[in-house]
Amino acid sequence: MSFQAPIATSRSATGIPTGRLAVWWVVVSEIVIFGGLIACYIMFRLRHPEWGEYASHTSTPAGALNTFVLLTSSLAIVLAHQAAEARDLTKAFRYIWCTIGGGGVFLLVKSYEWTTEISHGYTLFANNFWSFYYTATGLHGLHVIAGMVIMGIISIGVRKGEHLPRVEYIGIYWHFVDIVWLFLFPLFYIAK
Amino acid sequence: MSEESAHTHPNYIKIWAILTFLLVLSILGPMMGIKAVTLIAAFGIAVVKAAMVGAYFMHLNIEKRYVWYMLFTALLFLGLFFFGVSPDVMKPDGSNWVNHNNMPVSTLEGHGVGHTN
């Protein structure tokens, strides 16, 4: 019996491939999730100028390094997309794993930061600033982990030359995770 | 419609270099210690960087309008949320009402109300 793709994946009313449209819907829902959290933080931050003093205990060099790492991993996944379109499977596979490596470095730096902060007594329940900090960066970290796992799965298909458009789809998600961090960085590390 | 949607690619390394340069500016700007410069350097540049990532890496510059409508709808609801909730969070009192949960700690101590921020 031959395999046939479900009709939902082979037909589009919008002119956008169904997989890509689905990822955009994920991004839209994520905008509301992260946007709501960031909006709440901004409201409280404006109301409580003393939070600037709490923010002075976060590590700007570590935050800056992580921003650089995520921007570079975004470059890697978009180059993987380019390579996948050119059907250069080896290159696409390598770039995907460079992106996963970038996610790994990001998590290592974040772990170091959290360990240092917690050891200094700045825990989740120390005050509302730290509650926001751990919730926002923790939720973001979970998205980084999810992206790394999905990329690992996609890379298996890429090696076989299957489902190559998925490289673009995970790229859209990964760039969104990068954009979220571009806002978390000034909020928690720069505005002191 | 197939899954494939090939298109031309810009010079991604050049875009990455610009993003890295903007990152350096966003770190150096606040070091001047001027509030206006800090706000522009930190948040203004963050918006520019996000726009560049969205436009070139996510290909929003060549994406169909349908996606733009989706994104703007989400941002619109986010704006509604912010302006609907912010008065309750950011204002401690108003005409004939006082929000005891949002008073400065020094004010609350006199009223025997516990509060931590």
Coordinates of C-alpha atoms in Angstrom, one line a residue:
Chain A
M1 CA 0.0 0.0 0.0
S2 CA 1.5 3.4 -1.0
F3 CA 1.7 6.2 1.5
Q4 CA -0.3 9.4 0.6
A5 CA 0.2 12.7 2.4
P6 CA -3.0 13.8 4.3
I7 CA -5.0 16.3 2.3
A8 CA -4.5 19.0 5.0
T9 CA -0.7 19.0 4.3
S10 CA -1.1 19.2 0.6
R11 CA -3.7 21.9 0.2
S12 CA -3.6 25.5 1.3
A13 CA -6.3 28.2 1.2
T14 CA -3.9 31.0 2.1
G15 CA -1.1 30.2 -0.4
I16 CA 1.2 29.4 2.5
P17 CA 2.4 25.8 2.9
T18 CA 0.4 24.2 5.8
G19 CA 3.5 23.4 7.9
R20 CA 4.7 27.0 7.7
L21 CA 1.3 28.4 8.5
A22 CA 1.1 26.1 11.5
V23 CA 4.4 27.4 12.8
W24 CA 3.2 31.0 12.3
W25 CA 0.1 30.2 14.4
V26 CA 2.5 28.8 17.1
V27 CA 4.5 32.1 16.9
V28 CA 1.2 34.1 17.2
S29 CA 0.2 32.2 20.4
E30 CA 3.7 32.6 21.8
I31 CA 3.6 36.4 21.2
V32 CA 0.6 36.5 23.5
I33 CA 2.3 34.2 26.1
F34 CA 5.6 36.0 26.3
G35 CA 4.1 39.4 25.4
G36 CA 1.7 39.1 28.4
L37 CA 4.5 38.2 30.7
I38 CA 6.8 41.0 29.4
A39 CA 3.9 43.5 29.5
C40 CA 3.2 42.7 33.2
Y41 CA 6.9 43.0 34.0
I42 CA 7.1 46.5 32.3
M43 CA 4.0 47.6 34.3
F44 CA 5.5 46.5 37.6
R45 CA 9.0 47.8 36.7
L46 CA 7.6 51.3 35.9
R47 CA 5.6 51.2 39.2
H48 CA 8.7 50.1 41.3
P49 CA 11.8 52.0 40.3
E50 CA 13.6 50.2 43.2
W51 CA 13.7 47.1 41.0
G52 CA 16.6 48.7 39.2
E53 CA 18.7 47.9 42.2
Y54 CA 17.6 44.2 42.1
A55 CA 18.5 44.2 38.4
S56 CA 22.0 45.4 39.1
H57 CA 22.6 41.9 40.5
T58 CA 22.1 40.2 37.1
S59 CA 25.2 39.6 35.0
T60 CA 25.3 41.9 31.9
P61 CA 28.3 40.2 30.4
A62 CA 26.6 36.8 30.7
G63 CA 23.3 38.2 29.2
A64 CA 25.3 39.9 26.4
L65 CA 27.2 36.6 25.6
N66 CA 23.9 34.8 25.5
T67 CA 22.4 37.4 23.1
F68 CA 25.4 36.9 20.8
V69 CA 25.1 33.1 21.0
L70 CA 21.4 33.2 20.1
L71 CA 22.0 35.7 17.2
T72 CA 24.8 33.4 15.9
S73 CA 22.6 30.3 16.3
S74 CA 19.9 32.2 14.3
L75 CA 22.4 32.7 11.6
A76 CA 23.3 29.0 11.6
I77 CA 19.7 27.9 11.2
V78 CA 18.9 30.3 8.4
L79 CA 22.1 29.0 6.6
A80 CA 20.8 25.5 7.2
H81 CA 17.5 26.5 5.5
Q82 CA 19.5 28.0 2.6
A83 CA 21.5 24.8 2.3
A84 CA 18.4 22.6 2.6
E85 CA 16.8 24.5 -0.3
A86 CA 20.0 23.9 -2.4
R87 CA 19.7 20.2 -1.3
D88 CA 23.2 20.4 0.2
L89 CA 22.2 17.9 2.9
T90 CA 25.6 17.6 4.6
K91 CA 25.8 21.4 5.0
A92 CA 22.2 21.7 6.2
F93 CA 22.8 18.9 8.8
R94 CA 26.0 20.6 10.1
Y95 CA 24.3 24.0 10.4
I96 CA 21.4 22.5 12.3
W97 CA 23.8 20.9 14.8
C98 CA 25.7 24.2 15.1
T99 CA 22.3 25.7 16.1
I100 CA 21.7 23.0 18.6
G101 CA 25.2 23.6 19.9
G102 CA 24.4 27.3 20.3
G103 CA 21.3 26.4 22.3
G104 CA 23.5 24.2 24.5
V105 CA 26.0 27.0 25.1
F106 CA 23.1 29.4 25.9
L107 CA 21.7 26.9 28.5
L108 CA 25.1 26.4 30.0
V109 CA 25.6 30.2 30.5
K110 CA 22.1 30.4 31.9
S111 CA 22.8 27.6 34.3
Y112 CA 25.9 29.3 35.5
E113 CA 24.0 32.6 36.0
W114 CA 21.1 30.9 37.9
T115 CA 23.6 29.0 40.1
T116 CA 25.5 32.2 41.0
E117 CA 22.3 34.2 41.7
I118 CA 20.6 31.4 43.8
S119 CA 23.8 31.0 45.8
H120 CA 23.7 34.7 46.6
G121 CA 20.1 34.3 47.9
Y122 CA 18.3 35.7 44.9
T123 CA 15.8 32.9 44.6
L124 CA 12.4 32.7 42.9
F125 CA 10.6 33.9 46.0
A126 CA 13.2 36.6 47.1
N127 CA 10.9 39.3 45.7
N128 CA 8.7 40.0 42.7
F129 CA 11.6 41.1 40.5
W130 CA 13.3 37.7 40.9
S131 CA 10.0 35.9 40.4
F132 CA 9.6 37.7 37.1
Y133 CA 13.2 37.1 36.2
Y134 CA 13.1 33.3 36.8
T135 CA 9.7 32.9 35.3
A136 CA 10.6 34.8 32.1
T137 CA 14.1 33.4 31.6
G138 CA 12.9 29.9 32.7
L139 CA 10.0 29.8 30.2
H140 CA 12.4 31.1 27.5
G141 CA 14.9 28.4 28.5
L142 CA 12.2 25.7 28.1
H143 CA 11.5 27.0 24.6
V144 CA 15.2 26.8 23.8
I145 CA 15.2 23.1 25.0
A146 CA 12.1 22.4 22.9
G147 CA 13.7 23.9 19.8
M148 CA 16.9 21.9 20.3
V149 CA 14.9 18.6 20.6
I150 CA 12.8 19.4 17.5
M151 CA 15.9 20.3 15.5
G152 CA 17.6 17.1 16.6
I153 CA 14.6 15.1 15.2
I154 CA 14.5 17.2 12.0
S155 CA 18.2 16.6 11.4
I156 CA 17.6 12.9 11.1
G157 CA 15.2 13.5 8.2
V158 CA 17.6 16.0 6.6
R159 CA 20.3 13.4 6.5
K160 CA 18.0 11.2 4.5
G161 CA 16.9 14.1 2.3
E162 CA 13.3 13.9 3.7
H163 CA 11.0 16.8 4.8
L164 CA 13.5 19.5 4.0
P165 CA 11.0 22.4 4.4
R166 CA 10.9 21.6 8.1
V167 CA 14.3 23.2 8.4
E168 CA 12.6 26.5 7.5
Y169 CA 9.7 25.9 9.9
I170 CA 11.9 25.2 12.9
G171 CA 14.0 28.2 11.8
I172 CA 11.0 30.5 12.2
Y173 CA 10.4 29.1 15.7
W174 CA 14.0 29.5 16.6
H175 CA 14.2 33.1 15.4
F176 CA 11.1 33.9 17.4
V177 CA 12.9 32.5 20.5
D178 CA 15.8 34.7 19.6
I179 CA 13.5 37.8 19.3
V180 CA 12.1 37.1 22.8
W181 CA 15.6 37.1 24.2
L182 CA 16.4 40.4 22.4
F183 CA 13.7 42.0 24.7
L184 CA 14.5 40.0 27.8
F185 CA 18.1 41.1 27.7
P186 CA 17.5 44.9 28.0
L187 CA 14.6 44.4 30.5
F188 CA 16.6 42.3 33.0
Y189 CA 20.2 43.0 32.2
I190 CA 20.5 46.6 30.9
A191 CA 17.8 48.6 32.6
K192 CA 19.3 49.0 36.1
Chain B
M1 CA 0.4 22.6 -2.9
S2 CA 3.7 21.1 -2.0
E3 CA 5.8 21.8 1.1
E4 CA 8.5 23.5 -1.0
S5 CA 8.7 27.3 -1.2
A6 CA 12.1 28.3 -2.5
H7 CA 13.1 32.0 -2.6
T8 CA 16.2 34.1 -3.0
H9 CA 18.3 34.6 0.1
P10 CA 20.0 37.8 1.2
N11 CA 23.6 38.0 2.6
Y12 CA 22.8 36.5 6.0
I13 CA 26.4 37.0 7.3
K14 CA 26.2 40.7 6.6
I15 CA 22.9 40.9 8.5
W16 CA 24.4 38.9 11.4
A17 CA 27.3 41.4 11.5
I18 CA 25.0 44.4 11.7
L19 CA 23.0 42.6 14.5
T20 CA 26.2 42.0 16.4
F21 CA 27.3 45.7 15.9
L22 CA 23.8 46.8 17.2
L23 CA 24.3 44.4 20.2
V24 CA 27.6 46.1 21.1
L25 CA 25.9 49.6 20.8
S26 CA 23.1 48.4 23.1
I27 CA 25.7 47.5 25.7
L28 CA 27.9 50.5 25.4
G29 CA 25.0 53.1 25.3
P30 CA 23.8 52.5 28.8
M31 CA 27.4 52.8 30.1
M32 CA 27.1 56.6 29.5
G33 CA 24.7 56.8 32.4
I34 CA 22.2 59.1 30.6
K35 CA 18.7 57.7 31.1
A36 CA 17.4 58.8 27.6
V37 CA 20.5 57.2 25.9
T38 CA 20.0 54.0 28.0
L39 CA 16.3 53.8 26.9
I40 CA 17.1 54.4 23.2
A41 CA 20.2 52.2 23.2
A42 CA 18.6 49.3 25.1
F43 CA 15.0 49.2 23.9
G44 CA 15.2 51.2 20.6
I45 CA 18.0 48.9 19.4
A46 CA 16.2 45.8 20.6
V47 CA 13.2 46.8 18.4
V48 CA 15.5 47.4 15.4
K49 CA 17.3 44.0 16.0
A50 CA 13.9 42.2 16.4
A51 CA 12.7 43.8 13.2
M52 CA 15.8 42.7 11.3
V53 CA 15.6 39.2 12.6
G54 CA 11.9 39.1 11.6
A55 CA 12.4 40.6 8.2
Y56 CA 15.5 38.8 7.0
F57 CA 15.8 35.6 9.0
M58 CA 12.1 34.8 9.3
H59 CA 11.6 36.2 5.8
L60 CA 8.7 38.4 6.8
N61 CA 9.8 40.9 4.1
I62 CA 8.7 38.4 1.5
E63 CA 6.0 36.5 3.5
K64 CA 2.3 36.7 2.5
R65 CA 0.1 39.4 4.0
Y66 CA -2.0 36.8 5.8
V67 CA 0.9 36.2 8.2
W68 CA 1.2 39.9 8.9
Y69 CA -2.5 40.1 9.7
M70 CA -2.0 37.2 12.2
L71 CA 0.9 38.9 13.9
F72 CA -0.7 42.3 14.1
T73 CA -3.9 40.7 15.6
A74 CA -1.8 39.2 18.4
L75 CA 0.0 42.5 19.0
L76 CA -3.3 44.4 19.0
F77 CA -4.7 42.1 21.7
L78 CA -1.4 42.5 23.6
G79 CA -1.8 46.3 23.5
L80 CA -5.4 46.0 24.7
F81 CA -4.2 43.8 27.6
F82 CA -1.5 46.3 28.5
F83 CA -3.6 49.4 28.5
G84 CA -6.5 47.6 30.1
V85 CA -4.5 46.3 33.0
S86 CA -1.8 48.9 33.5
P87 CA -4.0 51.5 35.4
D88 CA -4.7 48.8 38.0
V89 CA -1.0 47.9 38.4
M90 CA 0.6 51.4 38.0
K91 CA -1.9 53.6 39.8
P92 CA -2.2 53.3 43.6
D93 CA -5.3 55.4 43.9
G94 CA -7.9 57.4 42.0
S95 CA -11.3 59.1 42.4
N96 CA -12.9 57.4 45.5
W97 CA -10.7 54.3 45.4
V98 CA -7.4 53.2 46.9
N99 CA -5.6 50.0 45.8
H100 CA -4.0 48.8 49.1
N101 CA -2.2 46.0 47.2
N102 CA -0.4 48.6 45.2
M103 CA 0.7 51.1 47.8
P104 CA 4.4 51.8 48.6
V105 CA 5.7 49.7 51.5
S106 CA 6.3 52.8 53.7
T107 CA 2.7 53.8 53.4
L108 CA 1.3 50.4 54.1
E109 CA 3.4 49.9 57.3
G110 CA 1.4 52.7 58.9
H111 CA -1.8 50.8 58.1
G112 CA -0.6 47.5 59.4
V113 CA -0.8 45.9 55.9
G114 CA 1.9 43.5 54.9
H115 CA 3.3 43.8 51.4
T116 CA 6.5 42.7 49.6
N117 CA 7.7 43.8 46.2

